[in-house]
Amino acid sequence: MPSLLFSTPHLAWLMISPTHYVRLSAVLFAIGLMGLMTRRNVLMILLCIEVMFNAANLAFVAYARAWGNLDGHVVVFFIITVAAAEVTVGLAIAILLARQLKTLNADEVRLLKW
Amino acid sequence: MVTAWLILFAPLAAAIAILLVAIHRPRLASTLAIAGLGTSFAATVWWFLQALHQPMLLPSETSVNWISLPNLTIPFGILLDQLSLLMALVVTGVGSAIFIYSTGYMAGDAAYSRFFGVLSLFAFSMLTIVLSTNWIELFMGWELVGFCSYLLIGHWYAKPSAADAGKKAFMVNRVADFGFLLGILALWAASGATPAERTFHFHTLQLRLPLLAHAGTIAAGTLPVIGVLIFCGPMGKSAQFPLHVWLPDAMEGPTPVSALIHAATMVAAGVYLLCRAFWLFEGVPQVLTLIAWVGGLTAFLSAGLALVENDLKRILAYSTLSQLGYMVMALGLGGRVAGMYHLTTHAFFKALLFLAAGSVIHGTHEQDIHKLGGLWRSMRWTSLLFLIGALALAGFPGLSGFFSKEEILVLAHEHSAPLYWIGTLTAGLTAFYIGRAWCVAFLGHPHADSHSGHGAAHESPPVMLIPLALLALLSLSAGYVGIPRFLGEHAEEFHWGVAIISLIVVGLGLGLAWLIYYRRAISAQQLAHALALPHTLLQHRYYIDDAYTWYVETIQQRLIAGLCAWIERALIIGLFVNGIAWLTQTAGRVLRRLQTGVVQTYALVFLLGILALLSRVFAW
């Protein structure tokens, strides 16, 4: 229900609509993606992936709210769960890299190249 | 009709029985073979006598369904008429004599049982040709005799020359039979508008072809082509120029085989076929002319080859070629009866000559006539029997060869002057070369170094001489038993002019041989020197074998095989097999650069992919 404060037309730009959430989500996703592409540290890459996950979560939640639908919320819980598992595996890989190759630089890890 | 089937299948039963139970029992094998062919011979004689008493019995035909396909039924049957009965009598009669002879000649051979097994199979195959009612049955027999001939020429296959000779015979006949099969199929195709109407059956074709030709259903050029194609078969089997090259080499086989297959029966199958299908050739005079000339040239050219040959069996082989040429010429001139008559008498005297030559080889282990000599003293009987055969071959008056050769010469005299003179000249050459063989091998003095390693020449056992004597009897008497009359057609009149001319020529031939090779009044070397050009030509066998060798080696092996090898190496192996391997390898070498191993490269590619997908989505 709109309050008096926000009902005046010239203050309409202060309204936080789903568009704002989606834009924030896109910005977050792009930041994560840039990090993913540019960072060399495995831990940082994992963190960037995490940022991208949460950008996606934000978009889901925003749409779920906008449409009054619970599906988006459900998906977010799934993503959080999967992300937790993914981080577990990713960190395990990072630990192994540190132990075996004594490095966390992704560029130095190219055992699978031709 | 049971007896008719017996004629055909008794030898086959013998062949199978030998294969199954007698392969390691030589005595049983030869007994079975002789029993099989003897049964066949007895059944033929029974039919022959029946037919003499009741001529209405012939022709008699019986058949069973052999191949049944939609729209095509091929029967397997037996056709008995004067022609097939006479031929069957020759095959089984001469065959029986040769089988008995072989028990002596082949005694102690390592593959004695196999020899008799194949010989029995040959008898069955030959009788299949003779008694067949249709082209397919005949063709099956035709190929089977070729196969048996191959096996028997190569009987002593450990000897490379024998194995090669077998292959050569097989190959040359393959070339000829290809044309023959095409001819048969073309004839079938021409025999009716729809497949259901078409037929391979001799009698039906004989009745139908003139009607179809008259009605214009068969195009004008078709029948001559069919005629020439079918004539390819006899050209190969009866060894006519230029496909004669296999027959002299076929003498590598055991001598009874040369007598039975390569003189008396199988090589005569071509002549028999021309008689059997004479209704086809009758309608196409241009093909008949071709046949006559091929026959005439074969007769003349092969007689020439026999003049310079030194191997006793090969002389007889060239003589066989020459006599087959006579028969083919007779057929080409329209003389069915004359051709068959000469076939019959030739079967007798040529089998006799070969078996006598075999007896010589058996006694001396020598085939070169110049290393023989003086056999008259050591092998009296063989010499006498060989002489009878030689005189019959030369056309000595009163012997069987005289009568049948006269028929052919009279026929040629009536129809074609050049062929008549070629035939007469050939008769002279025949007398000369057989006289030469006789004088050199049987008269004179034994050659100094001959028989050295094998002891003196000895006469052959009775089991070999008795069949020889029977054949000699036939050679002496076959002119008097009325073979042309049995064939039921008008024979040629006896012509005094032709007879006298041919007698003069034959006398000249024999006399010259006597002078040159017995009296030594004329030196053979000086004669050869004086006639250097023809002599060289003959010694190189008209260069025909060389031409074939050149063709096979240069055209076939170097050019065609080289081209095929190039196609295989460059195109199939180079382009298809190795090319595809190279393509895969190169593609792999290029594409593996994509796998940098840097995880962020993959992420970048992943991103670009997603961007591409998104751009597709938003472009719409």
XYZ file of C-alpha atoms in Angstrom:
734
model
C 0.000 0.000 0.000
C 1.575 3.277 -1.010
C 2.323 5.723 1.790
C 1.763 9.398 1.611
C 5.401 10.145 1.262
C 5.837 8.061 -1.853
C 2.554 9.012 -3.477
C 3.629 12.347 -4.721
C 4.333 12.168 -8.433
C 7.618 14.096 -8.421
C 9.137 11.569 -6.049
C 8.282 8.560 -8.234
C 11.945 8.042 -9.195
C 12.624 6.956 -5.622
C 10.358 3.919 -6.118
C 12.397 0.658 -6.176
C 10.805 -1.357 -8.968
C 11.771 -4.888 -10.161
C 13.728 -3.218 -12.926
C 16.173 -1.858 -10.414
C 16.768 -5.274 -8.932
C 17.319 -6.804 -12.349
C 19.720 -4.046 -13.293
C 21.644 -4.554 -10.067
C 21.689 -8.254 -10.792
C 23.077 -7.650 -14.287
C 25.768 -5.337 -12.877
C 26.748 -7.898 -10.243
C 26.842 -10.645 -12.914
C 29.060 -8.556 -15.157
C 31.413 -7.784 -12.239
C 31.635 -11.478 -11.458
C 32.225 -12.364 -15.084
C 34.956 -9.774 -15.459
C 36.622 -11.141 -12.364
C 36.347 -14.639 -13.695
C 37.993 -13.655 -16.940
C 40.754 -11.498 -15.537
C 41.738 -12.956 -12.187
C 44.429 -15.615 -12.091
C 44.082 -16.746 -8.539
C 41.935 -19.815 -8.243
C 40.356 -18.588 -5.018
C 39.427 -15.308 -6.634
C 37.900 -17.123 -9.578
C 35.799 -19.155 -7.166
C 34.702 -15.990 -5.421
C 33.743 -14.404 -8.731
C 31.654 -17.435 -9.585
C 30.007 -16.974 -6.226
C 29.206 -13.348 -7.113
C 27.649 -14.491 -10.387
C 25.548 -17.076 -8.562
C 24.209 -14.412 -6.259
C 23.515 -12.079 -9.164
C 21.340 -14.838 -10.594
C 19.711 -15.358 -7.189
C 18.858 -11.696 -6.975
C 17.199 -11.773 -10.385
C 15.156 -14.831 -9.427
C 13.984 -13.279 -6.205
C 13.149 -9.991 -7.913
C 10.986 -11.651 -10.514
C 9.379 -13.923 -7.935
C 8.329 -10.898 -5.954
C 7.168 -8.951 -8.972
C 4.924 -11.763 -10.159
C 3.850 -12.959 -6.723
C 5.111 -16.401 -7.503
C 7.042 -18.775 -5.227
C 8.927 -20.608 -7.950
C 11.764 -18.109 -7.998
C 12.331 -18.503 -4.276
C 12.489 -22.249 -4.616
C 15.064 -21.991 -7.345
C 17.180 -19.682 -5.207
C 17.319 -22.300 -2.460
C 18.377 -24.849 -4.982
C 21.110 -22.571 -6.273
C 22.410 -21.869 -2.772
C 22.617 -25.587 -2.117
C 24.315 -26.355 -5.391
C 26.670 -23.407 -4.920
C 27.679 -24.727 -1.529
C 28.509 -28.078 -3.078
C 30.351 -26.373 -5.911
C 32.430 -24.305 -3.537
C 33.303 -27.429 -1.610
C 34.604 -29.101 -4.722
C 36.293 -25.916 -5.914
C 38.059 -25.370 -2.618
C 39.126 -28.998 -2.567
C 40.655 -28.501 -5.996
C 42.337 -25.321 -4.798
C 43.833 -27.115 -1.789
C 45.086 -29.929 -3.992
C 46.591 -27.449 -6.434
C 48.378 -25.708 -3.609
C 49.719 -29.006 -2.317
C 50.646 -30.666 -5.598
C 51.726 -27.780 -7.794
C 52.573 -25.276 -5.081
C 50.603 -22.613 -6.871
C 47.159 -21.132 -7.051
C 47.783 -19.353 -10.355
C 45.344 -20.728 -12.921
C 47.679 -19.933 -15.821
C 50.290 -22.288 -14.459
C 47.792 -25.113 -14.264
C 47.643 -26.350 -17.825
C 48.257 -30.051 -17.500
C 45.378 -30.839 -19.878
C 46.683 -28.884 -22.813
C 47.745 -30.655 -26.015
C 14.071 -94.514 -71.331
C 15.971 -95.868 -68.343
C 18.725 -96.969 -70.686
C 18.983 -93.426 -71.997
C 19.551 -92.084 -68.489
C 21.999 -94.922 -67.926
C 24.121 -93.714 -70.853
C 24.533 -90.387 -69.150
C 24.756 -91.208 -65.487
C 26.732 -94.453 -65.327
C 30.068 -92.633 -65.740
C 29.033 -90.002 -63.201
C 28.145 -92.715 -60.700
C 31.545 -94.267 -61.341
C 33.276 -90.917 -60.815
C 31.478 -90.356 -57.515
C 32.127 -93.899 -56.353
C 35.829 -93.546 -57.139
C 35.985 -90.302 -55.244
C 34.204 -91.765 -52.229
C 35.623 -95.247 -51.836
C 38.401 -95.932 -54.299
C 40.806 -93.039 -54.042
C 43.362 -95.266 -52.332
C 42.405 -98.460 -54.172
C 43.738 -98.135 -57.712
C 42.510 -101.497 -58.947
C 38.962 -100.786 -57.740
C 39.104 -97.304 -59.263
C 39.958 -98.496 -62.758
C 37.391 -101.310 -62.490
C 34.687 -98.845 -61.489
C 35.607 -96.448 -64.274
C 35.594 -99.148 -66.925
C 32.352 -100.591 -65.551
C 30.728 -97.157 -65.624
C 31.723 -96.317 -69.160
C 31.145 -99.909 -70.258
C 27.554 -99.705 -68.990
C 27.168 -96.471 -70.836
C 28.604 -98.026 -73.989
C 26.311 -101.056 -73.720
C 23.265 -98.827 -73.282
C 24.298 -96.768 -76.301
C 24.773 -99.872 -78.399
C 21.354 -101.126 -77.262
C 19.758 -97.897 -78.380
C 21.720 -97.956 -81.591
C 20.502 -101.424 -82.470
C 16.940 -100.465 -81.555
C 17.226 -97.448 -83.799
C 18.537 -99.543 -86.674
C 15.545 -101.843 -86.407
C 12.958 -99.173 -85.793
C 14.097 -95.839 -87.224
C 10.850 -94.312 -85.973
C 12.204 -94.441 -82.430
C 14.377 -91.440 -83.167
C 14.377 -88.660 -82.238
C 13.423 -89.426 -78.700
C 13.532 -86.884 -75.941
C 13.027 -87.104 -72.215
C 13.680 -84.525 -69.574
C 13.107 -83.451 -66.002
C 12.796 -79.939 -64.658
C 16.216 -78.821 -63.605
C 15.982 -75.112 -62.870
C 12.589 -73.571 -62.180
C 12.392 -69.819 -61.860
C 9.505 -67.469 -62.504
C 9.237 -67.201 -66.292
C 12.196 -69.493 -66.821
C 12.278 -73.245 -66.731
C 15.360 -75.089 -67.821
C 14.985 -78.824 -68.273
C 17.757 -81.361 -67.933
C 17.137 -83.959 -70.527
C 18.372 -86.461 -73.010
C 17.887 -86.048 -76.699
C 18.539 -89.134 -78.760
C 18.628 -88.730 -82.491
C 20.928 -90.047 -85.199
C 23.456 -87.321 -84.541
C 23.683 -87.676 -80.775
C 23.576 -91.454 -80.933
C 26.485 -91.603 -83.365
C 28.484 -89.163 -81.242
C 27.628 -91.029 -78.023
C 28.751 -94.237 -79.690
C 32.081 -92.664 -80.592
C 32.544 -91.199 -77.124
C 31.678 -94.334 -75.191
C 33.268 -96.743 -77.682
C 36.592 -94.980 -78.170
C 36.422 -93.987 -74.514
C 36.113 -97.602 -73.375
C 39.101 -98.626 -75.467
C 41.126 -95.778 -74.017
C 40.039 -96.540 -70.459
C 41.246 -100.118 -70.835
C 44.481 -98.924 -72.429
C 44.997 -96.514 -69.547
C 45.086 -99.332 -67.003
C 48.287 -100.422 -68.690
C 49.689 -97.010 -69.535
C 49.097 -95.452 -66.157
C 50.043 -98.523 -64.124
C 52.021 -97.510 -61.086
C 51.132 -93.830 -61.354
C 50.888 -92.116 -57.985
C 47.506 -90.588 -58.791
C 46.067 -93.558 -60.639
C 42.652 -93.364 -58.932
C 42.307 -89.634 -59.444
C 43.122 -90.129 -63.099
C 40.303 -92.615 -63.550
C 37.907 -90.542 -61.461
C 38.443 -87.448 -63.593
C 38.312 -89.543 -66.747
C 34.879 -90.842 -65.680
C 33.734 -87.346 -64.854
C 34.931 -86.302 -68.275
C 32.888 -89.073 -69.905
C 29.794 -87.858 -68.069
C 30.445 -84.231 -69.065
C 31.052 -85.111 -72.673
C 27.866 -87.174 -72.809
C 26.007 -84.239 -71.276
C 27.086 -82.139 -74.255
C 26.186 -84.862 -76.690
C 22.783 -85.703 -75.247
C 21.688 -82.249 -74.109
C 18.304 -80.902 -75.102
C 18.982 -77.241 -74.511
C 21.737 -74.649 -74.545
C 22.152 -74.357 -70.799
C 22.574 -78.075 -70.297
C 25.015 -78.124 -73.178
C 26.928 -75.190 -71.759
C 27.221 -76.905 -68.396
C 28.703 -79.976 -70.069
C 30.873 -77.684 -72.182
C 32.404 -76.071 -69.108
C 32.716 -79.396 -67.303
C 34.736 -80.960 -70.107
C 36.933 -77.881 -70.073
C 37.451 -78.326 -66.369
C 38.217 -82.044 -66.711
C 40.595 -81.217 -69.537
C 42.354 -78.763 -67.236
C 42.645 -81.383 -64.495
C 43.939 -84.031 -66.866
C 46.441 -81.853 -68.740
C 47.800 -80.936 -65.346
C 47.707 -84.519 -64.109
C 51.438 -84.379 -63.437
C 51.038 -80.978 -61.904
C 54.405 -81.074 -60.151
C 55.899 -80.524 -63.610
C 55.679 -76.747 -64.253
C 55.146 -77.152 -67.991
C 52.123 -79.406 -67.373
C 50.614 -77.019 -64.863
C 51.165 -74.113 -67.271
C 49.665 -76.031 -70.169
C 46.549 -76.743 -68.099
C 46.205 -73.091 -67.238
C 46.735 -72.071 -70.834
C 44.024 -74.426 -72.061
C 41.659 -73.147 -69.427
C 42.373 -69.486 -70.182
C 42.048 -69.770 -73.939
C 38.769 -71.603 -73.552
C 37.617 -68.931 -71.127
C 38.049 -66.301 -73.822
C 36.117 -68.386 -76.316
C 33.385 -69.426 -73.909
C 32.725 -65.822 -73.001
C 31.637 -65.201 -76.569
C 29.778 -68.488 -76.599
C 27.775 -67.638 -73.480
C 26.945 -64.199 -74.877
C 25.722 -65.921 -78.018
C 23.527 -68.313 -76.057
C 22.002 -65.473 -74.068
C 21.488 -63.355 -77.176
C 19.790 -66.282 -78.854
C 17.560 -66.691 -75.826
C 16.706 -63.000 -75.854
C 15.846 -63.174 -79.536
C 13.669 -66.247 -79.136
C 10.587 -64.459 -77.856
C 9.081 -61.114 -77.016
C 8.440 -61.761 -73.322
C 10.595 -63.732 -70.893
C 7.900 -66.358 -70.564
C 8.034 -67.080 -74.291
C 11.795 -67.320 -74.502
C 13.500 -70.671 -74.530
C 16.855 -72.427 -74.583
C 15.371 -75.583 -76.017
C 16.989 -76.766 -79.272
C 13.929 -78.189 -80.928
C 11.641 -75.282 -80.060
C 14.250 -72.815 -81.273
C 14.727 -74.745 -84.467
C 11.032 -74.486 -85.230
C 10.585 -70.928 -84.020
C 13.597 -69.036 -85.339
C 12.684 -69.150 -89.043
C 9.181 -67.935 -88.194
C 10.468 -65.080 -86.084
C 13.041 -64.115 -88.695
C 10.405 -64.257 -91.384
C 7.965 -62.156 -89.365
C 10.664 -59.556 -88.796
C 10.579 -59.938 -85.008
C 14.315 -60.514 -85.043
C 16.269 -57.606 -86.469
C 18.148 -58.379 -89.651
C 21.631 -58.057 -88.156
C 20.926 -60.057 -85.025
C 21.214 -63.621 -86.247
C 24.646 -63.225 -87.874
C 25.973 -61.695 -84.663
C 24.511 -64.556 -82.642
C 25.991 -67.003 -85.122
C 29.479 -65.527 -84.811
C 29.243 -65.394 -81.018
C 28.154 -68.993 -80.781
C 30.913 -69.979 -83.202
C 33.375 -68.578 -80.633
C 32.622 -71.677 -78.524
C 33.705 -74.189 -81.177
C 36.666 -71.964 -82.047
C 37.995 -72.391 -78.529
C 37.002 -75.979 -77.849
C 37.897 -77.264 -81.305
C 41.023 -75.106 -81.305
C 40.534 -73.172 -84.513
C 42.892 -70.375 -85.553
C 43.689 -68.122 -83.803
C 42.607 -69.842 -80.571
C 44.449 -73.067 -81.393
C 47.461 -72.344 -79.201
C 46.335 -74.379 -76.226
C 46.022 -77.741 -77.988
C 49.700 -78.464 -78.758
C 50.607 -77.550 -75.184
C 47.837 -79.823 -73.904
C 50.058 -82.737 -74.943
C 51.718 -82.332 -71.552
C 48.927 -84.533 -70.200
C 49.150 -88.323 -70.129
C 48.851 -89.801 -73.614
C 45.468 -91.517 -73.065
C 44.127 -88.082 -72.196
C 45.565 -86.669 -75.393
C 43.896 -89.492 -77.280
C 40.482 -89.286 -75.647
C 40.062 -85.612 -74.899
C 42.430 -83.762 -77.159
C 41.902 -85.825 -80.259
C 38.810 -87.999 -80.319
C 36.061 -86.410 -78.290
C 36.293 -83.106 -76.482
C 37.923 -81.126 -79.244
C 35.337 -82.590 -81.595
C 32.607 -81.144 -79.374
C 32.859 -77.890 -81.297
C 32.184 -79.677 -84.549
C 29.352 -81.580 -82.906
C 27.884 -78.312 -81.660
C 27.970 -76.851 -85.151
C 26.032 -79.907 -86.361
C 23.615 -79.748 -83.475
C 22.863 -76.084 -84.062
C 23.130 -76.255 -87.805
C 19.618 -74.845 -88.164
C 20.959 -71.626 -86.683
C 23.883 -71.325 -89.089
C 21.870 -72.438 -92.106
C 19.969 -69.159 -92.020
C 23.078 -66.977 -92.018
C 25.226 -67.789 -95.071
C 27.798 -65.094 -94.303
C 28.591 -66.769 -90.972
C 28.842 -70.112 -92.736
C 31.393 -68.635 -95.114
C 33.386 -67.339 -92.160
C 33.257 -70.770 -90.529
C 34.385 -72.453 -93.736
C 37.374 -70.126 -94.095
C 38.381 -70.393 -90.464
C 38.263 -74.171 -90.830
C 40.143 -74.183 -94.114
C 42.899 -71.912 -92.825
C 43.202 -73.922 -89.626
C 43.535 -77.111 -91.640
C 46.254 -75.657 -93.844
C 48.248 -73.654 -91.303
C 48.327 -76.424 -88.694
C 49.409 -78.982 -91.252
C 52.299 -76.620 -91.959
C 53.214 -76.534 -88.280
C 53.291 -80.316 -88.132
C 55.980 -80.335 -90.853
C 58.708 -78.918 -88.631
C 57.683 -80.361 -85.263
C 59.938 -82.985 -83.731
C 57.839 -84.141 -80.796
C 55.763 -87.163 -81.786
C 52.748 -86.163 -79.712
C 52.858 -82.575 -80.864
C 52.935 -83.696 -84.490
C 49.731 -85.560 -83.759
C 48.327 -82.510 -81.977
C 48.921 -80.298 -85.011
C 47.445 -83.027 -87.115
C 44.362 -82.989 -84.877
C 44.091 -79.227 -85.359
C 44.344 -79.683 -89.057
C 41.709 -82.413 -89.198
C 39.376 -80.377 -86.979
C 39.873 -77.594 -89.473
C 38.663 -79.957 -92.188
C 35.537 -80.765 -90.192
C 34.774 -77.134 -89.460
C 35.330 -76.308 -93.088
C 32.890 -79.047 -94.072
C 30.295 -77.621 -91.699
C 30.882 -74.156 -93.082
C 30.268 -75.476 -96.565
C 26.967 -76.891 -95.402
C 28.101 -80.494 -95.079
C 26.742 -81.736 -91.774
C 27.111 -85.329 -92.829
C 30.611 -84.907 -94.207
C 31.715 -83.131 -91.042
C 30.263 -85.737 -88.692
C 31.610 -88.530 -90.864
C 35.115 -87.165 -90.680
C 34.677 -86.568 -86.959
C 33.862 -90.246 -86.489
C 36.652 -91.676 -88.591
C 39.095 -89.143 -87.172
C 38.127 -90.193 -83.653
C 39.086 -93.748 -84.536
C 42.354 -93.218 -86.346
C 43.573 -90.305 -84.246
C 42.890 -92.179 -81.020
C 44.760 -95.073 -82.580
C 47.703 -92.849 -83.488
C 47.862 -91.295 -80.054
C 47.609 -94.608 -78.261
C 50.303 -96.033 -80.510
C 52.443 -92.994 -79.747
C 51.686 -93.628 -76.084
C 52.840 -97.187 -76.532
C 56.102 -95.866 -77.990
C 56.519 -93.456 -75.091
C 55.713 -96.235 -72.662
C 58.351 -98.454 -74.244
C 61.128 -95.890 -74.756
C 60.393 -92.872 -72.519
C 61.205 -90.701 -75.488
C 59.018 -88.396 -77.579
C 61.478 -86.736 -79.950
C 61.199 -88.507 -83.291
C 64.844 -87.863 -84.092
C 65.912 -89.666 -80.951
C 63.629 -92.579 -81.750
C 64.193 -94.618 -84.869
C 64.315 -98.283 -85.689
C 61.252 -99.009 -83.605
C 60.073 -101.279 -86.373
C 62.422 -103.931 -85.011
C 61.725 -103.643 -81.318
C 58.025 -102.740 -81.340
C 56.589 -104.600 -84.282
C 52.928 -104.452 -83.268
C 52.938 -100.826 -82.248
C 54.659 -99.879 -85.471
C 52.128 -101.743 -87.565
C 49.179 -100.219 -85.717
C 50.695 -96.743 -85.964
C 51.131 -97.298 -89.685
C 47.447 -98.171 -90.079
C 46.490 -94.999 -88.243
C 48.963 -92.956 -90.261
C 47.666 -94.264 -93.573
C 44.071 -93.634 -92.502
C 45.053 -90.097 -91.551
C 46.880 -89.560 -94.813
C 43.818 -90.705 -96.738
C 45.250 -93.874 -98.168
C 42.626 -95.414 -100.459
C 40.338 -97.909 -98.799
C 40.925 -96.730 -95.255
C 38.334 -94.792 -93.322
C 40.095 -91.428 -93.516
C 40.103 -91.652 -97.293
C 36.317 -91.838 -97.540
C 35.506 -89.095 -95.102
C 38.170 -86.747 -96.468
C 36.905 -87.363 -99.981
C 33.430 -86.312 -98.869
C 34.798 -83.030 -97.614
C 36.910 -82.404 -100.689
C 33.985 -83.149 -103.009
C 31.888 -80.765 -100.993
C 34.555 -78.086 -101.245
C 34.927 -78.784 -104.949
C 31.234 -78.059 -105.423
C 31.066 -74.893 -103.355
C 34.346 -73.077 -103.279
C 37.368 -73.447 -105.538
C 39.929 -71.786 -103.226
C 38.874 -73.893 -100.266
C 39.050 -76.996 -102.404
C 42.652 -76.292 -103.340
C 43.536 -75.431 -99.751
C 41.972 -78.734 -98.679
C 43.815 -80.685 -101.334
C 47.121 -79.064 -100.522
C 46.500 -79.828 -96.853
C 45.903 -83.470 -97.742
C 49.347 -83.512 -99.343
C 50.957 -81.868 -96.329
C 49.165 -84.346 -94.058
C 50.569 -87.280 -95.986
C 54.016 -85.699 -95.862
C 54.203 -84.963 -92.160
C 52.767 -88.268 -91.028
C 55.031 -90.058 -93.500
C 57.965 -88.133 -92.041
C 56.986 -89.093 -88.493
C 56.684 -92.720 -89.452
C 59.931 -92.871 -91.431
C 62.001 -91.065 -88.823
C 60.599 -92.730 -85.722
C 59.905 -96.260 -86.837
C 62.273 -96.945 -89.712
C 65.930 -96.220 -89.975
C 68.484 -96.997 -87.348
C 68.086 -96.524 -83.641
C 69.618 -93.245 -82.637
C 73.036 -93.613 -81.084
C 72.257 -92.151 -77.697
C 68.581 -93.030 -77.588
C 67.042 -95.292 -74.960
C 70.419 -95.193 -73.274
C 69.204 -94.697 -69.731
C 66.159 -96.890 -70.006
C 67.364 -100.044 -71.638
C 66.178 -101.216 -75.028
C 62.739 -100.339 -76.318
C 60.215 -103.005 -75.438
C 56.772 -103.861 -76.745
C 53.796 -102.808 -74.624
C 51.616 -105.295 -72.723
C 48.489 -106.793 -74.349
C 46.179 -104.640 -72.243
C 47.500 -101.714 -74.248
C 47.773 -103.451 -77.599
C 44.267 -104.925 -77.700
C 42.448 -101.572 -77.546
C 44.864 -100.412 -80.216
C 43.943 -103.361 -82.396
C 40.229 -102.642 -81.941
C 40.724 -99.037 -82.952
C 42.828 -100.141 -85.923
C 39.974 -102.414 -86.975
C 37.597 -99.487 -86.796
C 40.001 -97.259 -88.708
C 40.175 -99.868 -91.438
C 36.465 -100.538 -91.642
C 34.648 -97.331 -90.698
C 34.480 -96.314 -94.353
C 32.303 -99.261 -95.239
C 29.605 -99.306 -92.559
C 27.477 -96.527 -93.969
C 27.849 -93.816 -91.381
C 26.462 -91.122 -93.704
C 23.422 -93.303 -94.392
C 22.796 -93.645 -90.660
C 22.832 -89.883 -90.327
C 19.926 -90.040 -92.711
C 20.977 -87.438 -95.180
C 22.150 -87.476 -98.706
C 25.896 -87.921 -98.795
C 28.168 -86.489 -101.425
C 28.549 -88.501 -104.590
C 31.905 -90.097 -105.146
C 33.780 -87.862 -107.552
C 36.519 -89.518 -109.603
C 38.300 -86.322 -110.530
C 38.597 -85.192 -106.938
C 39.643 -88.646 -105.821
C 42.384 -88.926 -108.404
C 43.786 -85.483 -107.710
C 43.836 -86.090 -103.985
C 45.434 -89.501 -104.502
C 48.174 -87.941 -106.574
C 48.754 -85.305 -103.893
C 48.760 -87.864 -101.099
C 51.099 -90.082 -103.073
C 53.429 -87.144 -103.636
C 53.384 -86.334 -99.939
C 54.125 -89.882 -98.839
C 56.710 -90.354 -101.575
C 58.556 -87.163 -100.701
C 58.585 -88.129 -97.034
C 59.992 -91.504 -98.017
C 62.667 -89.944 -100.204
C 63.723 -87.301 -97.729
C 63.542 -89.134 -94.456
C 64.154 -92.768 -95.352
C 66.210 -92.858 -98.529
C 67.851 -89.540 -97.641
C 67.854 -88.762 -101.359
C 67.134 -85.135 -100.548
C 68.760 -83.538 -97.555
C 66.261 -82.182 -95.057
C 68.756 -79.560 -93.911
C 69.348 -78.278 -97.437
C 65.610 -78.183 -98.012
C 65.098 -76.171 -94.866
C 67.907 -73.900 -95.980
C 66.388 -73.421 -99.406
C 63.007 -72.606 -97.915
C 64.435 -70.431 -95.156
C 61.591 -67.965 -94.908
C 58.658 -70.380 -94.555
C 60.822 -72.632 -92.415
C 61.543 -69.839 -89.931
C 57.897 -68.861 -89.942
C 56.839 -72.416 -89.161
C 59.490 -72.913 -86.521
C 58.147 -69.869 -84.714
C 54.598 -71.147 -85.169
C 53.616 -68.112 -87.234
C 54.623 -66.006 -84.215
C 51.111 -66.405 -82.847
C 52.280 -67.555 -79.440
C 54.754 -64.683 -79.447
C 51.963 -62.289 -80.331
C 49.881 -63.561 -77.427
C 52.877 -63.353 -75.125
C 53.502 -59.816 -76.282
C 49.861 -58.964 -75.762
C 49.744 -60.465 -72.296
C 53.076 -59.061 -71.170
C 52.935 -55.623 -72.730
C 49.299 -54.702 -73.106
C 47.810 -56.641 -70.248
C 50.525 -56.844 -67.639
C 52.362 -53.622 -68.265
C 49.697 -51.318 -69.639
C 46.371 -52.416 -68.214
C 47.694 -53.951 -65.030
C 50.000 -50.950 -64.646
C 47.053 -48.622 -65.018
C 45.027 -50.619 -62.513
C 47.970 -50.629 -60.123
C 48.293 -46.873 -60.524
C 44.589 -46.375 -59.867
C 44.841 -48.536 -56.807
C 47.994 -46.914 -55.501
C 47.228 -43.302 -56.348
C 43.485 -43.101 -56.120
C 42.270 -45.781 -53.778
C 45.207 -46.047 -51.416
C 46.603 -42.556 -51.906
C 43.466 -40.486 -52.037
C 40.813 -42.460 -50.245
C 42.639 -44.444 -47.609
C 45.724 -42.358 -46.840
C 43.999 -39.124 -47.868
C 41.273 -39.526 -45.273
C 43.841 -40.486 -42.675
C 45.872 -37.384 -43.568
C 42.779 -35.190 -43.392
C 41.884 -36.493 -39.959
C 45.430 -36.114 -38.736
C 45.822 -32.577 -40.044
C 42.465 -31.510 -38.703
C 43.471 -32.905 -35.348
C 46.815 -31.126 -35.457
C 45.109 -27.798 -36.172
C 42.182 -28.236 -33.837
C 44.185 -29.339 -30.846
C 45.629 -25.811 -30.656
C 42.249 -24.858 -29.263
C 42.940 -26.903 -26.175
C 45.214 -24.390 -24.400
C 44.725 -25.863 -20.997
C 44.176 -22.333 -19.628
C 40.908 -22.430 -17.817
C 40.142 -18.822 -18.608
C 40.362 -19.426 -22.340
C 37.599 -21.947 -21.905
C 35.618 -19.450 -19.903
C 36.084 -16.881 -22.665
C 34.914 -19.297 -25.336
C 32.011 -20.193 -23.100
C 31.129 -16.523 -22.760
C 31.385 -15.872 -26.467
C 29.127 -18.843 -27.080
C 26.540 -17.530 -24.722
C 26.765 -14.086 -26.272
C 26.243 -15.620 -29.683
C 23.197 -17.498 -28.432
C 21.834 -14.383 -26.785
C 22.372 -12.308 -29.869
C 20.291 -14.865 -31.769
C 17.567 -14.648 -29.154
C 17.472 -10.869 -29.110
C 17.788 -10.409 -32.810
C 14.291 -11.734 -33.168
